[in-house]
Amino acid sequence: MTRERLLAATIALVVLVALVGGWKLYVEAADVSRFVLPPPEDVATATWELLGEEGTWRHLRITLWEIVAGFGAASVFGIITGIAIGEVRVVERALSPFLIALQVLPKVAIIPLLILWLGFGAGAKIVIAAIFAFFPVTAGTRAGIRSVERNHRDLATTLRATRWQRLTQIDLPSSLPSILTGMEVGIVLATVGAIVAEYLSGSEGLGWLATFYLNQLQVDALFGVIVLMSALGLALYAAVLALRRLLVPWHQSTLTDHPSA
C-alpha cells in the first residue's frame, strides 16, 4: 500500500469513528428516544440479525436484480443513443429536446404512473431504474464521441477507413473514459430508482423491507436495512470502478498516483 493510500484509509477511518462517536454522544447527551434515533450499537446488532435471516438475502437479491437489469438496459440504450447524437448532428437536434425533457421530468412523481401501466412486479422497477440511469450514460457517451481528437479522425479518413471502422477502432475506444463516467453516475441513480419504486409500491426488495420495519416501529431494523442499501450501492459503484480499471487502465482517471508522485 502506498503512502497516499494509507493516508486516505486513515483519514476515512478517523471520519467514520468521529461520525459514529458523535452519533453515540448525541443520543446519550440529548436522551433521544430509541424510536427516533437508536444508538449505533443497536443498529449494528439489528444489521447483524438481518444478515442472519434468509428473507433478508432474498429481498437483497431481488433489489440487486432490479438494479443490474435496469442499469444494463440503460447502458445499452444510452450508449447507442449517445453514439447517434454524437455522430450525427441532425439526430442530436431532433432528440436533444426529448432527452432534456426526460432529465428534468420529476421521475419520482411519475413512478406511480409507471407502476399503474407496468404492474407491481419486478419489471416496473427495472424500467424505473433504467429511466433513472439512462440520461447520464447517454450524456457521457455523447461527450466522449464529441471529444475524440480531430487528428485521429483525419488519419482515419486518410487511411480510407469506413465509418464503422472509425467508430469501433477510434471513436469508441477514445470515448470509453467518458462513457464509464456516465455509467458511474448511472449505477448510483439506478439504485435510487429501484429502491424508491420499492418504497412506493413494492411487496419485496430492500425498499419494501424498510417500509415494513418502519410500519412496525422497529427503527433499529430500519437503520439496518439502510446500512444494507448503502453497502449494496457501494458494491455496485465499486464494480463500475473496477470495470474502468479493466477497460481504460491507461487513462488518468484510473491512475491512482500522479506521475510526479
mmCIF file of N, CA, C and O in Angstrom, residues 124-159:
data_model
loop_
_atom_site.group_PDB
_atom_site.id
_atom_site.type_symbol
_atom_site.label_atom_id
_atom_site.label_comp_id
_atom_site.label_asym_id
_atom_site.label_seq_id
_atom_site.Cartn_x
_atom_site.Cartn_y
_atom_site.Cartn_z
ATOM 1 N N ALA A 124 -41.559 -3.428 -13.522
ATOM 2 C CA ALA A 124 -41.744 -1.989 -13.365
ATOM 3 C C ALA A 124 -40.526 -1.355 -12.710
ATOM 4 O O ALA A 124 -40.075 -0.272 -13.109
ATOM 5 N N LYS A 125 -39.968 -2.023 -11.706
ATOM 6 C CA LYS A 125 -38.797 -1.478 -11.031
ATOM 7 C C LYS A 125 -37.589 -1.440 -11.953
ATOM 8 O O LYS A 125 -36.769 -0.513 -11.896
ATOM 9 N N ILE A 126 -37.466 -2.439 -12.817
ATOM 10 C CA ILE A 126 -36.354 -2.463 -13.772
ATOM 11 C C ILE A 126 -36.462 -1.285 -14.742
ATOM 12 O O ILE A 126 -35.475 -0.600 -15.023
ATOM 13 N N VAL A 127 -37.662 -1.052 -15.242
ATOM 14 C CA VAL A 127 -37.875 0.071 -16.159
ATOM 15 C C VAL A 127 -37.571 1.397 -15.466
ATOM 16 O O VAL A 127 -36.927 2.298 -16.035
ATOM 17 N N ILE A 128 -38.021 1.536 -14.228
ATOM 18 C CA ILE A 128 -37.777 2.775 -13.482
ATOM 19 C C ILE A 128 -36.287 2.975 -13.246
ATOM 20 O O ILE A 128 -35.749 4.081 -13.422
ATOM 21 N N ALA A 129 -35.584 1.917 -12.864
ATOM 22 C CA ALA A 129 -34.126 2.016 -12.679
ATOM 23 C C ALA A 129 -33.445 2.415 -13.987
ATOM 24 O O ALA A 129 -32.511 3.229 -13.990
ATOM 25 N N ALA A 130 -33.928 1.855 -15.097
ATOM 26 C CA ALA A 130 -33.342 2.184 -16.401
ATOM 27 C C ALA A 130 -33.586 3.648 -16.761
ATOM 28 O O ALA A 130 -32.685 4.319 -17.288
ATOM 29 N N ILE A 131 -34.764 4.144 -16.478
ATOM 30 C CA ILE A 131 -35.073 5.546 -16.779
ATOM 31 C C ILE A 131 -34.174 6.481 -15.964
ATOM 32 O O ILE A 131 -33.668 7.488 -16.472
ATOM 33 N N PHE A 132 -33.951 6.141 -14.701
ATOM 34 C CA PHE A 132 -33.091 6.968 -13.858
ATOM 35 C C PHE A 132 -31.655 7.002 -14.387
ATOM 36 O O PHE A 132 -30.975 8.028 -14.315
ATOM 37 N N ALA A 133 -31.176 5.867 -14.916
ATOM 38 C CA ALA A 133 -29.768 5.763 -15.310
ATOM 39 C C ALA A 133 -29.512 6.151 -16.756
ATOM 40 O O ALA A 133 -28.356 6.338 -17.146
ATOM 41 N N PHE A 134 -30.566 6.274 -17.553
ATOM 42 C CA PHE A 134 -30.401 6.437 -18.999
ATOM 43 C C PHE A 134 -29.669 7.719 -19.371
ATOM 44 O O PHE A 134 -28.710 7.695 -20.163
ATOM 45 N N PHE A 135 -30.074 8.845 -18.834
ATOM 46 C CA PHE A 135 -29.521 10.131 -19.276
ATOM 47 C C PHE A 135 -28.025 10.272 -18.987
ATOM 48 O O PHE A 135 -27.272 10.728 -19.859
ATOM 49 N N PRO A 136 -27.534 9.919 -17.785
ATOM 50 C CA PRO A 136 -26.079 10.049 -17.556
ATOM 51 C C PRO A 136 -25.241 9.229 -18.524
ATOM 52 O O PRO A 136 -24.191 9.699 -18.981
ATOM 53 N N VAL A 137 -25.692 8.010 -18.837
ATOM 54 C CA VAL A 137 -24.930 7.188 -19.780
ATOM 55 C C VAL A 137 -24.962 7.822 -21.166
ATOM 56 O O VAL A 137 -23.934 7.884 -21.863
ATOM 57 N N THR A 138 -26.121 8.308 -21.577
ATOM 58 C CA THR A 138 -26.243 8.964 -22.882
ATOM 59 C C THR A 138 -25.361 10.203 -22.957
ATOM 60 O O THR A 138 -24.628 10.401 -23.934
ATOM 61 N N ALA A 139 -25.416 11.025 -21.917
ATOM 62 C CA ALA A 139 -24.633 12.265 -21.911
ATOM 63 C C ALA A 139 -23.133 11.965 -21.903
ATOM 64 O O ALA A 139 -22.362 12.628 -22.599
ATOM 65 N N GLY A 140 -22.722 10.966 -21.133
ATOM 66 C CA GLY A 140 -21.310 10.605 -21.108
ATOM 67 C C GLY A 140 -20.826 10.097 -22.453
ATOM 68 O O GLY A 140 -19.724 10.434 -22.894
ATOM 69 N N THR A 141 -21.654 9.284 -23.115
ATOM 70 C CA THR A 141 -21.275 8.760 -24.429
ATOM 71 C C THR A 141 -21.179 9.886 -25.451
ATOM 72 O O THR A 141 -20.221 9.943 -26.242
ATOM 73 N N ARG A 142 -22.157 10.759 -25.456
ATOM 74 C CA ARG A 142 -22.137 11.889 -26.399
ATOM 75 C C ARG A 142 -20.900 12.760 -26.185
ATOM 76 O O ARG A 142 -20.214 13.138 -27.142
ATOM 77 N N ALA A 143 -20.596 13.054 -24.917
ATOM 78 C CA ALA A 143 -19.424 13.882 -24.630
ATOM 79 C C ALA A 143 -18.140 13.189 -25.093
ATOM 80 O O ALA A 143 -17.237 13.836 -25.624
ATOM 81 N N GLY A 144 -18.080 11.876 -24.903
ATOM 82 C CA GLY A 144 -16.897 11.146 -25.333
ATOM 83 C C GLY A 144 -16.735 11.148 -26.839
ATOM 84 O O GLY A 144 -15.627 11.353 -27.356
ATOM 85 N N ILE A 145 -17.826 10.927 -27.553
ATOM 86 C CA ILE A 145 -17.773 10.927 -29.028
ATOM 87 C C ILE A 145 -17.340 12.295 -29.544
ATOM 88 O O ILE A 145 -16.527 12.403 -30.472
ATOM 89 N N ARG A 146 -17.871 13.342 -28.933
ATOM 90 C CA ARG A 146 -17.558 14.696 -29.396
ATOM 91 C C ARG A 146 -16.135 15.136 -29.023
ATOM 92 O O ARG A 146 -15.628 16.104 -29.594
ATOM 93 N N SER A 147 -15.514 14.454 -28.069
ATOM 94 C CA SER A 147 -14.179 14.874 -27.626
ATOM 95 C C SER A 147 -13.047 14.107 -28.307
ATOM 96 O O SER A 147 -11.876 14.312 -27.969
ATOM 97 N N VAL A 148 -13.392 13.239 -29.256
ATOM 98 C CA VAL A 148 -12.354 12.498 -29.979
ATOM 99 C C VAL A 148 -11.476 13.488 -30.747
ATOM 100 O O VAL A 148 -11.977 14.426 -31.384
ATOM 101 N N GLU A 149 -10.171 13.278 -30.693
ATOM 102 C CA GLU A 149 -9.236 14.187 -31.361
ATOM 103 C C GLU A 149 -9.506 14.225 -32.871
ATOM 104 O O GLU A 149 -9.670 13.189 -33.518
ATOM 105 N N ARG A 150 -9.553 15.447 -33.404
ATOM 106 C CA ARG A 150 -9.793 15.605 -34.841
ATOM 107 C C ARG A 150 -8.673 14.953 -35.656
ATOM 108 O O ARG A 150 -8.927 14.409 -36.745
ATOM 109 N N ASN A 151 -7.449 14.999 -35.137
ATOM 110 C CA ASN A 151 -6.329 14.387 -35.862
ATOM 111 C C ASN A 151 -6.538 12.894 -36.072
ATOM 112 O O ASN A 151 -6.172 12.334 -37.116
ATOM 113 N N HIS A 152 -7.132 12.234 -35.080
ATOM 114 C CA HIS A 152 -7.390 10.799 -35.208
ATOM 115 C C HIS A 152 -8.398 10.528 -36.312
ATOM 116 O O HIS A 152 -8.243 9.583 -37.104
ATOM 117 N N ARG A 153 -9.426 11.357 -36.375
ATOM 118 C CA ARG A 153 -10.435 11.166 -37.415
ATOM 119 C C ARG A 153 -9.866 11.501 -38.797
ATOM 120 O O ARG A 153 -10.198 10.841 -39.783
ATOM 121 N N ASP A 154 -9.023 12.523 -38.839
ATOM 122 C CA ASP A 154 -8.398 12.862 -40.122
ATOM 123 C C ASP A 154 -7.516 11.711 -40.602
ATOM 124 O O ASP A 154 -7.479 11.395 -41.804
ATOM 125 N N LEU A 155 -6.816 11.077 -39.668
ATOM 126 C CA LEU A 155 -5.981 9.941 -40.037
ATOM 127 C C LEU A 155 -6.837 8.790 -40.556
ATOM 128 O O LEU A 155 -6.476 8.140 -41.549
ATOM 129 N N ALA A 156 -7.985 8.556 -39.916
ATOM 130 C CA ALA A 156 -8.882 7.503 -40.383
ATOM 131 C C ALA A 156 -9.391 7.799 -41.786
ATOM 132 O O ALA A 156 -9.492 6.900 -42.631
ATOM 133 N N THR A 157 -9.684 9.072 -42.042
ATOM 134 C CA THR A 157 -10.127 9.453 -43.381
ATOM 135 C C THR A 157 -9.012 9.243 -44.406
ATOM 136 O O THR A 157 -9.247 8.742 -45.518
ATOM 137 N N THR A 158 -7.783 9.605 -44.028
ATOM 138 C CA THR A 158 -6.645 9.419 -44.934
ATOM 139 C C THR A 158 -6.443 7.945 -45.261
ATOM 140 O O THR A 158 -6.121 7.587 -46.405
ATOM 141 N N LEU A 159 -6.647 7.100 -44.281
ATOM 142 C CA LEU A 159 -6.477 5.657 -44.480
ATOM 143 C C LEU A 159 -7.708 5.003 -45.111
ATOM 144 O O LEU A 159 -7.737 3.783 -45.273
#
